[in-house]
Tab-separated table of N, CA and C in Angstrom:
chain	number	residue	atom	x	y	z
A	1	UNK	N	16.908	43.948	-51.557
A	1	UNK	CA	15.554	44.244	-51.946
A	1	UNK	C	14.636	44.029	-50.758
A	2	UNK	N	13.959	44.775	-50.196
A	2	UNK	CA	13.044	45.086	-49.255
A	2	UNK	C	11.765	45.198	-49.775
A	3	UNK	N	10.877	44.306	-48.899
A	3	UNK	CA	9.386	44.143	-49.324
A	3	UNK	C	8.779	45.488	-48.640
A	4	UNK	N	8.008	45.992	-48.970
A	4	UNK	CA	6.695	46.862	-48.394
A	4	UNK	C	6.014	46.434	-47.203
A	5	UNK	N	6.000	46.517	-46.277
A	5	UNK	CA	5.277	46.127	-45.607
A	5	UNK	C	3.522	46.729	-45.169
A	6	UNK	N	2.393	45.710	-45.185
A	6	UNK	CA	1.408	46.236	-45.546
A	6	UNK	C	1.087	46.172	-43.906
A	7	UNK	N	0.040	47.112	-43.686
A	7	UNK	CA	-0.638	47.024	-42.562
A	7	UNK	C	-1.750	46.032	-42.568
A	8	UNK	N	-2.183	45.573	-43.243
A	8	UNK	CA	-3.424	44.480	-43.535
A	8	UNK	C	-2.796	43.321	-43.196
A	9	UNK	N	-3.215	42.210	-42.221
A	9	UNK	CA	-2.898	41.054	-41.878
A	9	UNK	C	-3.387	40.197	-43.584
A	10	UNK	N	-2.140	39.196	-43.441
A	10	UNK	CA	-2.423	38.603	-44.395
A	10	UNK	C	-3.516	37.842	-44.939
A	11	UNK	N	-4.746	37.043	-43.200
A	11	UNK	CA	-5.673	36.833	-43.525
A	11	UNK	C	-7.017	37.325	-43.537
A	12	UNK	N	-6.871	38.953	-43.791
A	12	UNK	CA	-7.733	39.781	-44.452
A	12	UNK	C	-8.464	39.266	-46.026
A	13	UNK	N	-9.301	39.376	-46.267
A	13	UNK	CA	-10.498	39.252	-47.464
A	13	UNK	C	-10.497	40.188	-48.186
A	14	UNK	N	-11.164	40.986	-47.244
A	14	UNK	CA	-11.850	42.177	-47.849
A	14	UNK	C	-11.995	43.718	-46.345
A	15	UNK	N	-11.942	45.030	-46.564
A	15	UNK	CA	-11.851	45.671	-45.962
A	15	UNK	C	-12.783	46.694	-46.382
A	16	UNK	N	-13.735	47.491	-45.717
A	16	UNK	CA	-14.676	48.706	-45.726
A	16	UNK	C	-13.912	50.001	-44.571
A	17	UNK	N	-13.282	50.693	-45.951
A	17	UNK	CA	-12.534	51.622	-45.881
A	17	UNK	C	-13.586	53.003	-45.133
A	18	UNK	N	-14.720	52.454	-46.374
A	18	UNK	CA	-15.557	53.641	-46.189
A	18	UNK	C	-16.558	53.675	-44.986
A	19	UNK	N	-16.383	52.530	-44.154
A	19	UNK	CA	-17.145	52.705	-42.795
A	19	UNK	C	-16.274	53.523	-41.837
A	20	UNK	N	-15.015	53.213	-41.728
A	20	UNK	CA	-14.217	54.225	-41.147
A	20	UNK	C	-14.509	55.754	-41.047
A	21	UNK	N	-14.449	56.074	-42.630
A	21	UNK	CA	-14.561	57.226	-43.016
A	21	UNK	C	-15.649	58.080	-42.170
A	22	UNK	N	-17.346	57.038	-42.808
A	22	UNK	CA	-18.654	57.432	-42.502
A	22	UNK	C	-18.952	57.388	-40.865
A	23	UNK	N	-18.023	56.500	-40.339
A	23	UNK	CA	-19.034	56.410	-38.799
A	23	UNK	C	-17.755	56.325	-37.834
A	24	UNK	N	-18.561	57.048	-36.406
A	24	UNK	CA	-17.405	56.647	-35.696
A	24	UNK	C	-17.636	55.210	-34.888
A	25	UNK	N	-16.928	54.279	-34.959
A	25	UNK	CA	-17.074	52.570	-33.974
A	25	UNK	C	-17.201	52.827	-33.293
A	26	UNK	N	-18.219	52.322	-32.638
A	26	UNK	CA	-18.107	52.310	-30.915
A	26	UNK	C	-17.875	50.927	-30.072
A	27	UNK	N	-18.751	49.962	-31.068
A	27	UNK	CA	-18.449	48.519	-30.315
A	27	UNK	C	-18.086	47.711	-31.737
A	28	UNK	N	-17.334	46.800	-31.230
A	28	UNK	CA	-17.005	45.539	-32.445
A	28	UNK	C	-17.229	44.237	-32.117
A	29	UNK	N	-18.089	43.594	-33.108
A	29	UNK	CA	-18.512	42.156	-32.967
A	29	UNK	C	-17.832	41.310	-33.690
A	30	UNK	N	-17.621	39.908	-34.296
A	30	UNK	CA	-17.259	39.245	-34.811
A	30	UNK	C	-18.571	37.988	-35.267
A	31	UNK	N	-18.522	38.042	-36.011
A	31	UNK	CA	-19.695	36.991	-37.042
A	31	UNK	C	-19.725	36.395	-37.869
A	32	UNK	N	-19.791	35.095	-38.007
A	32	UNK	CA	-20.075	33.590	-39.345
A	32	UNK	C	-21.014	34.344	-40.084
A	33	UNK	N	-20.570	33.786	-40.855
A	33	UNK	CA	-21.365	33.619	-42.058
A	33	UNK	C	-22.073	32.970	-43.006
A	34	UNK	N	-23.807	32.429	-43.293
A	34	UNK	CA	-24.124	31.353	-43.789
A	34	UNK	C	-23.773	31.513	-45.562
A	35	UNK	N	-22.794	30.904	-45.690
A	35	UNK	CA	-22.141	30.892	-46.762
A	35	UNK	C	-22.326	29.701	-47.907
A	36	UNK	N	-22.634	29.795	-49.645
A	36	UNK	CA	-22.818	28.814	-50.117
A	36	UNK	C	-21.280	28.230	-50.907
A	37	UNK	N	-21.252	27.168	-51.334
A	37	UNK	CA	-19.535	26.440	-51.914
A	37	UNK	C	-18.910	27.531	-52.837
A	38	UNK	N	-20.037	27.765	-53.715
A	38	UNK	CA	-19.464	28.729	-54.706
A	38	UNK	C	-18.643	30.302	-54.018
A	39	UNK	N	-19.445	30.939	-53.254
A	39	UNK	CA	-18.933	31.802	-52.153
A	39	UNK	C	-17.955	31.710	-51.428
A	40	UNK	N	-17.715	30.980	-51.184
A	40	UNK	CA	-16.335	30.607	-50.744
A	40	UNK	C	-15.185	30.373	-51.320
A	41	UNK	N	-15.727	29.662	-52.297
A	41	UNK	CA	-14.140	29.920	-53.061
A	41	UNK	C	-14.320	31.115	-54.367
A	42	UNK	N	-15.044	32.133	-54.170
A	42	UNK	CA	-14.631	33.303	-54.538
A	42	UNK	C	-14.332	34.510	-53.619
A	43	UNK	N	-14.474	34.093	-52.423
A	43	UNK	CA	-13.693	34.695	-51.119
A	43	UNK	C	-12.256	33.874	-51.356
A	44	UNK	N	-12.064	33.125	-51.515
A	44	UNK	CA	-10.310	31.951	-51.538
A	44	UNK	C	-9.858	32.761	-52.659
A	45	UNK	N	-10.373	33.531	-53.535
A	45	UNK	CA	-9.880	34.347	-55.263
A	45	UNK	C	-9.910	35.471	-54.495
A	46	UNK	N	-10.931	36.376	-52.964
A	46	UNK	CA	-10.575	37.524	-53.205
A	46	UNK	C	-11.377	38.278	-53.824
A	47	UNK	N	-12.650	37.704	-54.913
A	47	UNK	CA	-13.743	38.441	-55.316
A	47	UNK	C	-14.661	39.098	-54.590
A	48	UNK	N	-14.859	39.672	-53.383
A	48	UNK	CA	-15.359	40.221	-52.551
A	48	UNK	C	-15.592	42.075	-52.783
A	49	UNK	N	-16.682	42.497	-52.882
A	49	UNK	CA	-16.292	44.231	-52.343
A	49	UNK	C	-17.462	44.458	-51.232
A	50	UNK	N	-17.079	44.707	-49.503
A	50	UNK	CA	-17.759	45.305	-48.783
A	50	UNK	C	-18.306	46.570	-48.505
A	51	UNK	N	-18.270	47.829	-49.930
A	51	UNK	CA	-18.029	48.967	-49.896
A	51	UNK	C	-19.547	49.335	-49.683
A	52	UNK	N	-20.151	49.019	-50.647
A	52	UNK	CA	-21.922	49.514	-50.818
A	52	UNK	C	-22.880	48.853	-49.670
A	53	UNK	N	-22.218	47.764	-48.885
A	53	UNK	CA	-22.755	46.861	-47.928
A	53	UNK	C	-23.365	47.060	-46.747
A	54	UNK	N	-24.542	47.039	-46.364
A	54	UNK	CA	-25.135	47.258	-44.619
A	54	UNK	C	-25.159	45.951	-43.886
A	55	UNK	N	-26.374	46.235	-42.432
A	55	UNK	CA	-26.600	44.925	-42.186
A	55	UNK	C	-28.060	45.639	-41.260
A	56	UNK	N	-29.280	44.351	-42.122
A	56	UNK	CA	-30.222	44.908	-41.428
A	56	UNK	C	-30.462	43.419	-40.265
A	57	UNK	N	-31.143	43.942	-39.038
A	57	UNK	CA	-31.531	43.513	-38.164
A	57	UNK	C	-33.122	43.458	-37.969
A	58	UNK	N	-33.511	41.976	-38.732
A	58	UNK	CA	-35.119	41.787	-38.417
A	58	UNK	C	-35.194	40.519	-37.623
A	59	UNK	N	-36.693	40.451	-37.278
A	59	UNK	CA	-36.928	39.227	-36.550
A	59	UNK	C	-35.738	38.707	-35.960
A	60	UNK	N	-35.368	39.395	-35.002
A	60	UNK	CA	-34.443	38.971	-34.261
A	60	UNK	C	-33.050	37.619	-34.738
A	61	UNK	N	-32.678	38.370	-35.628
A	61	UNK	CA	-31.621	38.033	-36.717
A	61	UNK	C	-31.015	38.822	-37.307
A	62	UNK	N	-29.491	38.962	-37.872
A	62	UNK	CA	-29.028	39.792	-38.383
A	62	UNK	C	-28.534	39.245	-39.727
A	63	UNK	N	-28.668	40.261	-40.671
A	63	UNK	CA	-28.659	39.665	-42.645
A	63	UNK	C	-27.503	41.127	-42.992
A	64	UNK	N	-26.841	40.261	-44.224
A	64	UNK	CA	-26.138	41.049	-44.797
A	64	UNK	C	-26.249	41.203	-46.129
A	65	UNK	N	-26.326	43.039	-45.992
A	65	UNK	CA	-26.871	43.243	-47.272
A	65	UNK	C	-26.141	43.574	-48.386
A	66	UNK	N	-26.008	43.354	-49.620
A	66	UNK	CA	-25.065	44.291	-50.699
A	66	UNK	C	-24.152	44.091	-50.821
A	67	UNK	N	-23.451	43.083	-50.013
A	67	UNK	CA	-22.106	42.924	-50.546
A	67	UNK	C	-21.643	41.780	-51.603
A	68	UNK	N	-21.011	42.234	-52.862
A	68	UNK	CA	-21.109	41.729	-53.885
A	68	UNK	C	-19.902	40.374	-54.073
A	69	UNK	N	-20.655	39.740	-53.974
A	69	UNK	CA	-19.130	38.455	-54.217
A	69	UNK	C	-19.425	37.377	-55.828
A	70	UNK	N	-18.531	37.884	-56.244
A	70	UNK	CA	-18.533	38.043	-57.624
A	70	UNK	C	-18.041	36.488	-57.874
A	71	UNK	N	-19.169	35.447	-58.744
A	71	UNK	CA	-18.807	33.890	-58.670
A	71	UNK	C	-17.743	33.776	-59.947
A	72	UNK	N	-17.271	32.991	-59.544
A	72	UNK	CA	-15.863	32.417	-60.535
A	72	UNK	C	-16.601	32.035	-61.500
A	73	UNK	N	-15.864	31.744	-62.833
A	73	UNK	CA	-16.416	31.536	-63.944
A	73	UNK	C	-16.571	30.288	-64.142
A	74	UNK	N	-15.700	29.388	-63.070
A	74	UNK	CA	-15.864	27.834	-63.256
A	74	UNK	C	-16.629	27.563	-61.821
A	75	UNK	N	-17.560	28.292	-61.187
A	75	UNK	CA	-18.379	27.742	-60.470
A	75	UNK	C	-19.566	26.970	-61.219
A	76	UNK	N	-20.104	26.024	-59.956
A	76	UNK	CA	-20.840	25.131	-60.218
A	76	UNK	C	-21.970	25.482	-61.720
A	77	UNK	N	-22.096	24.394	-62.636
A	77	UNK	CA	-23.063	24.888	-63.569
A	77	UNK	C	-24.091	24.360	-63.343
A	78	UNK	N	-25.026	23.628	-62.392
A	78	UNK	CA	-26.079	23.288	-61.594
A	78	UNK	C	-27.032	24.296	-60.808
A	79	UNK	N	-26.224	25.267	-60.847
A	79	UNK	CA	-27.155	26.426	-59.936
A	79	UNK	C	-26.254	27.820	-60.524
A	80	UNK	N	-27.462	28.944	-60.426
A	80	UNK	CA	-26.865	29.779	-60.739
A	80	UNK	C	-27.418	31.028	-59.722
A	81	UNK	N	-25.623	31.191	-60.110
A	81	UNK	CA	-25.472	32.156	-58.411
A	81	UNK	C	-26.195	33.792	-58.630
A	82	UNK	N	-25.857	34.061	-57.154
A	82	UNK	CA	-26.765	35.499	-57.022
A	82	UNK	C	-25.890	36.298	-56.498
A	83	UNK	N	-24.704	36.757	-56.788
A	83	UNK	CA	-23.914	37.974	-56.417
A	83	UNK	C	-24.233	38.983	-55.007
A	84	UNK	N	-25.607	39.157	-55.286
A	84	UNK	CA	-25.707	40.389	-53.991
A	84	UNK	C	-26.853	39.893	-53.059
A	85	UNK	N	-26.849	37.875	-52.651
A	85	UNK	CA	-27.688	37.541	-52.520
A	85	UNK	C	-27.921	38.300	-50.783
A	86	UNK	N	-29.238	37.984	-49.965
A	86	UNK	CA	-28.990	38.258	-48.653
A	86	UNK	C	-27.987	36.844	-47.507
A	87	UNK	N	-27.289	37.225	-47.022
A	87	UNK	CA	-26.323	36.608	-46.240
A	87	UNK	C	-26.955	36.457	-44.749
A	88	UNK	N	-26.931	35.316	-44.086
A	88	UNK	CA	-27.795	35.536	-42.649
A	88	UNK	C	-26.056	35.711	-41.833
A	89	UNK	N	-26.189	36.076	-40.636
A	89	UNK	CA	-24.987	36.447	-39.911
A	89	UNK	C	-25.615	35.211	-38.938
A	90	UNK	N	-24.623	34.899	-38.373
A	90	UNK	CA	-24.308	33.727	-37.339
A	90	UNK	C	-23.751	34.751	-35.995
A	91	UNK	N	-24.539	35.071	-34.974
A	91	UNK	CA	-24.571	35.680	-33.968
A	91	UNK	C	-25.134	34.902	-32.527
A	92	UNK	N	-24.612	35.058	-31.223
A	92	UNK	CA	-25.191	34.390	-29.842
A	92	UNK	C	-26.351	35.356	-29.848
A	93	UNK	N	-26.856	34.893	-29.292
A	93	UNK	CA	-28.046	35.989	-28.796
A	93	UNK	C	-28.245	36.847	-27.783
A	94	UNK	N	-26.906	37.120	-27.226
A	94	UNK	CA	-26.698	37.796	-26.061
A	94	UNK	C	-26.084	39.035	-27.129
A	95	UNK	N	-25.711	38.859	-28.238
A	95	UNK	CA	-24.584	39.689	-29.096
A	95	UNK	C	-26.027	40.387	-29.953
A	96	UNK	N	-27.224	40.148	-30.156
A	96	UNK	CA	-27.641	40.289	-31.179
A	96	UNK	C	-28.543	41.045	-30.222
A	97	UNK	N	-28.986	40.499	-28.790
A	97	UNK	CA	-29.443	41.559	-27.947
A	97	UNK	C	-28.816	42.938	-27.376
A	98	UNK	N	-27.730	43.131	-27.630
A	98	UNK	CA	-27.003	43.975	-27.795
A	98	UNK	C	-26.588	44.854	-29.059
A	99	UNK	N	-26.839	44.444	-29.813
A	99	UNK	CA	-27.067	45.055	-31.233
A	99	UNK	C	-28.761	45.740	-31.065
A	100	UNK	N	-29.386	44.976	-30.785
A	100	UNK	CA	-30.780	45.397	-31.106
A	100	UNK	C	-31.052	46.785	-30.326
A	101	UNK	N	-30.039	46.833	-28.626
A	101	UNK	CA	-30.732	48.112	-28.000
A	101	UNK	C	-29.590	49.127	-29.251
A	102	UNK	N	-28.803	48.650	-28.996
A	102	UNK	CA	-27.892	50.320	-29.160
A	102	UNK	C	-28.974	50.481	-30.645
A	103	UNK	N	-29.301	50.202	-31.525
A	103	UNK	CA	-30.186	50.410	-32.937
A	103	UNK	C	-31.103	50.931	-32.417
A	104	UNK	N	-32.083	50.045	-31.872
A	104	UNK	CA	-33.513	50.581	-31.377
A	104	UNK	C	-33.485	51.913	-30.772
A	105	UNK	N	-32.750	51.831	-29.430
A	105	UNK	CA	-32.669	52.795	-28.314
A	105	UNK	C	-32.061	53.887	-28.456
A	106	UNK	N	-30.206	53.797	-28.919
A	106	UNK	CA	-29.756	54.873	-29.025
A	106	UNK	C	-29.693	55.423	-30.112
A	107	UNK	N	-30.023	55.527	-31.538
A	107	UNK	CA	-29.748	55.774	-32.608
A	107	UNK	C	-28.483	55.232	-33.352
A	108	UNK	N	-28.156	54.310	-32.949
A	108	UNK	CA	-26.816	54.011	-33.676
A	108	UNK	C	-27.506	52.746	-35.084
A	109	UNK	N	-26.418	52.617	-35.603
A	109	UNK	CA	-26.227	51.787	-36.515
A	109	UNK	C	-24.878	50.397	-36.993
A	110	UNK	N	-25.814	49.247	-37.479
A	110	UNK	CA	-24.694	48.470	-37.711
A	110	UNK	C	-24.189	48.348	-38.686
A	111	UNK	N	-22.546	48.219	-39.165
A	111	UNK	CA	-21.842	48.621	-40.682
A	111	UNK	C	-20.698	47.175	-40.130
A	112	UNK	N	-20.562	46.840	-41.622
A	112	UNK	CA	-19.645	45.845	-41.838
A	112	UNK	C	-18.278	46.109	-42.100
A	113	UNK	N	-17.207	45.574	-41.002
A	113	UNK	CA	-16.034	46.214	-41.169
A	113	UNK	C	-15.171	46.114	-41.671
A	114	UNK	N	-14.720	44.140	-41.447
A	114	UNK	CA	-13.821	43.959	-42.720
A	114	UNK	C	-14.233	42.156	-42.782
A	115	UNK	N	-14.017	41.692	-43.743
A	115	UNK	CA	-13.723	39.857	-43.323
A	115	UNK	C	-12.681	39.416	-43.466
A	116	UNK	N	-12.803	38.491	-42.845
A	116	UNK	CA	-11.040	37.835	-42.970
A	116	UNK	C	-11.981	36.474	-42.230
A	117	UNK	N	-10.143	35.596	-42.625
A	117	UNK	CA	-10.487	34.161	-42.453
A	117	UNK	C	-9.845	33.558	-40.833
A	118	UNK	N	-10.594	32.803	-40.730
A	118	UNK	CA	-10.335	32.177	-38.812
A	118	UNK	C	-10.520	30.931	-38.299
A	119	UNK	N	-9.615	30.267	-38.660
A	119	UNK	CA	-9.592	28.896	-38.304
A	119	UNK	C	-10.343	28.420	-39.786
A	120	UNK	N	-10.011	28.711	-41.429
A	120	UNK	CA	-10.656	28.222	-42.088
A	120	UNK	C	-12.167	28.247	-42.436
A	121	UNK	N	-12.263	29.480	-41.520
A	121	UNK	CA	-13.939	30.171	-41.535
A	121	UNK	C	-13.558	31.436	-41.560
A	122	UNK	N	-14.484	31.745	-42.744
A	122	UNK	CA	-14.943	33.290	-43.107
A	122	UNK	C	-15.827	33.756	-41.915
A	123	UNK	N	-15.311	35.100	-41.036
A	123	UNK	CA	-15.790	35.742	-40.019
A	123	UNK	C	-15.976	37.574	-40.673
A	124	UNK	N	-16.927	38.015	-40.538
A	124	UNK	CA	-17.457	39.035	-40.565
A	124	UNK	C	-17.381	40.138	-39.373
A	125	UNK	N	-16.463	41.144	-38.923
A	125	UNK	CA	-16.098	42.137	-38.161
A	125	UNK	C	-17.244	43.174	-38.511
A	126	UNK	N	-17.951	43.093	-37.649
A	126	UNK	CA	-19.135	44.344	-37.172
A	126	UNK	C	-18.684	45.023	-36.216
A	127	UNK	N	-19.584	46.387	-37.032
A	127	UNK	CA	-19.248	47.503	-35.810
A	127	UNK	C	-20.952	48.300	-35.450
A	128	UNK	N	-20.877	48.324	-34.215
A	128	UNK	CA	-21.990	49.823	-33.863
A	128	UNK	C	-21.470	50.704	-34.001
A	129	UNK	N	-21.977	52.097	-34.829
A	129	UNK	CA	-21.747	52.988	-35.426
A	129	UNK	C	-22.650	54.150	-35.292
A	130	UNK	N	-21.764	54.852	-35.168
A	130	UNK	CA	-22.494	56.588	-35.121
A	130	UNK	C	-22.546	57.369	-36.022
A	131	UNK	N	-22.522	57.924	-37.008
A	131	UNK	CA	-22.326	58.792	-38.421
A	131	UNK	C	-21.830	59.719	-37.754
A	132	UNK	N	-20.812	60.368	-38.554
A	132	UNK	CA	-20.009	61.548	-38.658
A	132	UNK	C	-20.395	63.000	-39.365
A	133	UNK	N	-21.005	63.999	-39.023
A	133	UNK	CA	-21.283	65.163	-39.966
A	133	UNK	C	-20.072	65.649	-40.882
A	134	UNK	N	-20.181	66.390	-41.428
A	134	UNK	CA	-19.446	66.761	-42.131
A	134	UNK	C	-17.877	67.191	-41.827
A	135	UNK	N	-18.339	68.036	-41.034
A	135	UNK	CA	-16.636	69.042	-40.274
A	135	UNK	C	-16.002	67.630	-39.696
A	136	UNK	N	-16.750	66.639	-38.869
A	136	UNK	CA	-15.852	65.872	-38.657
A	136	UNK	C	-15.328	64.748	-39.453
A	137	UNK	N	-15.726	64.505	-40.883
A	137	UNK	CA	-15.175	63.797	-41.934
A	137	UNK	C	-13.698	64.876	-42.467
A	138	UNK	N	-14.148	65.958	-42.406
A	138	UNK	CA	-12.757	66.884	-42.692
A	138	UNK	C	-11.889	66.985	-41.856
A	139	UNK	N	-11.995	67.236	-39.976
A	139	UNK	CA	-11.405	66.862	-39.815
A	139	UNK	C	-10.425	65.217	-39.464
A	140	UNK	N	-11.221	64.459	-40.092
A	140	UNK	CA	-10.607	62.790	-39.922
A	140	UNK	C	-9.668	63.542	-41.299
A	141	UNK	N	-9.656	63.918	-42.332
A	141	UNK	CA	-8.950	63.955	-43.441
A	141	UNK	C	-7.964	64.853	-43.410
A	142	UNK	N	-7.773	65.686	-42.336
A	142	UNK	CA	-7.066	66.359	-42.386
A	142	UNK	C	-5.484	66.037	-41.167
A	143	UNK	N	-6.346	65.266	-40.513
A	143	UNK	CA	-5.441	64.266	-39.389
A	143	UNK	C	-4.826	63.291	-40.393
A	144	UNK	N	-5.343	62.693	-40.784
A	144	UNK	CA	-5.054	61.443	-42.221
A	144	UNK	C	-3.608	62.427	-42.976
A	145	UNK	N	-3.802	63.306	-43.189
A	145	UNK	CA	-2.623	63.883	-44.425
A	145	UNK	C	-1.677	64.702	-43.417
A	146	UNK	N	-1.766	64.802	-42.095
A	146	UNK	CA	-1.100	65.470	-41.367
A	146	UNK	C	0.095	64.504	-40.975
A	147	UNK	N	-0.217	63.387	-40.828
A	147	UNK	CA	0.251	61.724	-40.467
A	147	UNK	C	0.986	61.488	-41.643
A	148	UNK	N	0.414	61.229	-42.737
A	148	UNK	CA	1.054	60.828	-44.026
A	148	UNK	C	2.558	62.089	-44.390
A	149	UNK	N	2.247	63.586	-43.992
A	149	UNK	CA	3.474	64.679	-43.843
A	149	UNK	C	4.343	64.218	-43.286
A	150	UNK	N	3.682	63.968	-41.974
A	150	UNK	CA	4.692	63.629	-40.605
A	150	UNK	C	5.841	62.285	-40.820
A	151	UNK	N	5.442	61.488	-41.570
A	151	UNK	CA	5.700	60.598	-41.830
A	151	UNK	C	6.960	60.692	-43.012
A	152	UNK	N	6.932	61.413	-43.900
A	152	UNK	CA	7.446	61.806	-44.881
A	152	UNK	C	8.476	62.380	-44.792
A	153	UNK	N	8.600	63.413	-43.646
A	153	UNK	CA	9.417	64.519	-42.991
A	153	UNK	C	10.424	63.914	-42.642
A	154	UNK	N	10.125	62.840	-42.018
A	154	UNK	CA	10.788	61.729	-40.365
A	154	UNK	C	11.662	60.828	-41.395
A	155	UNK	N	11.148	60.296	-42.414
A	155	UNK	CA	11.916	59.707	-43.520
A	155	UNK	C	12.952	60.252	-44.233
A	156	UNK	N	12.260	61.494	-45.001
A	156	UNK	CA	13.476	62.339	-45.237
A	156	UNK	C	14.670	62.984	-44.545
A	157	UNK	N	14.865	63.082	-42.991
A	157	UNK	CA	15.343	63.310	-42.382
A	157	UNK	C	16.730	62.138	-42.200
């Protein structure tokens, strides 16, 4: 009996499939997260979705928006949690000055890529991002199923 082997490292969280899709990366950051108890251990369950999620850049700070982390049912009953609260990102400021031109200057944008855990800390994978028009979302999808053929062929063989 042979396991599957997944391409996702095991200490993956959560993954935004659909930033792939929408933008092409150009640069990748890595970022903390100011995180509350309850949040965390519904990241330790896996309750996470980064799909609907941005990240805006004000006052020279970066916040994360929309991403829903869904509290356990036996979290704390002293406070009551906020699912899609805003998240501040933990960034140097050499990283966040670098975020700010490519936004400001070149038209790009920042999208959240995947989280996973690092040394027992939840880290946040950012990307600068370019949007994709249309023809080139078709052709990413058509490379995608050309791969998945190719693949199929090579097996059956």
């Amino acid at each position: 009996m042979s396991k599957k082997k997944s391409k996702i490292p095991e200490n993956t969280i959560a993954l935004n499939k659909k930033a792939r899709f929408e933008y092409y990366i150009e640069d990748k950051f890595e970022a903390g997260l100011v995180l509350q108890g309850w949040e965390v251990k519904s990241l330790r369950a896996g309750k996470i979705q980064l799909n609907e999620s941005y990240i805006l850049l004000k006052e020279r700070d970066a916040f994360l928006f929309g991403a829903l982390i869904t509290p356990l049912p036996t979290a704390s009953t002293h406070i009551r949690p906020d699912p899609q609260r805003t998240r501040k990102l933990l960034l140097n400021r050499a990283e966040l000055n670098r975020l700010y031109n490519a936004v400001e200057r070149q038209g790009y944008t920042v999208v959240p890529l995947t989280m996973y855990w690092k040394n027992s800390r939840a880290k946040l994978a950012i990307g600068v991002a370019k949007g994709k028009k249309t023809h080139d979302k078709r052709q990413t999808e058509r490379d995608r199923d050309w791969q998945l053929q190719k693949q199929r062929l090579m097996k059956s063989r």
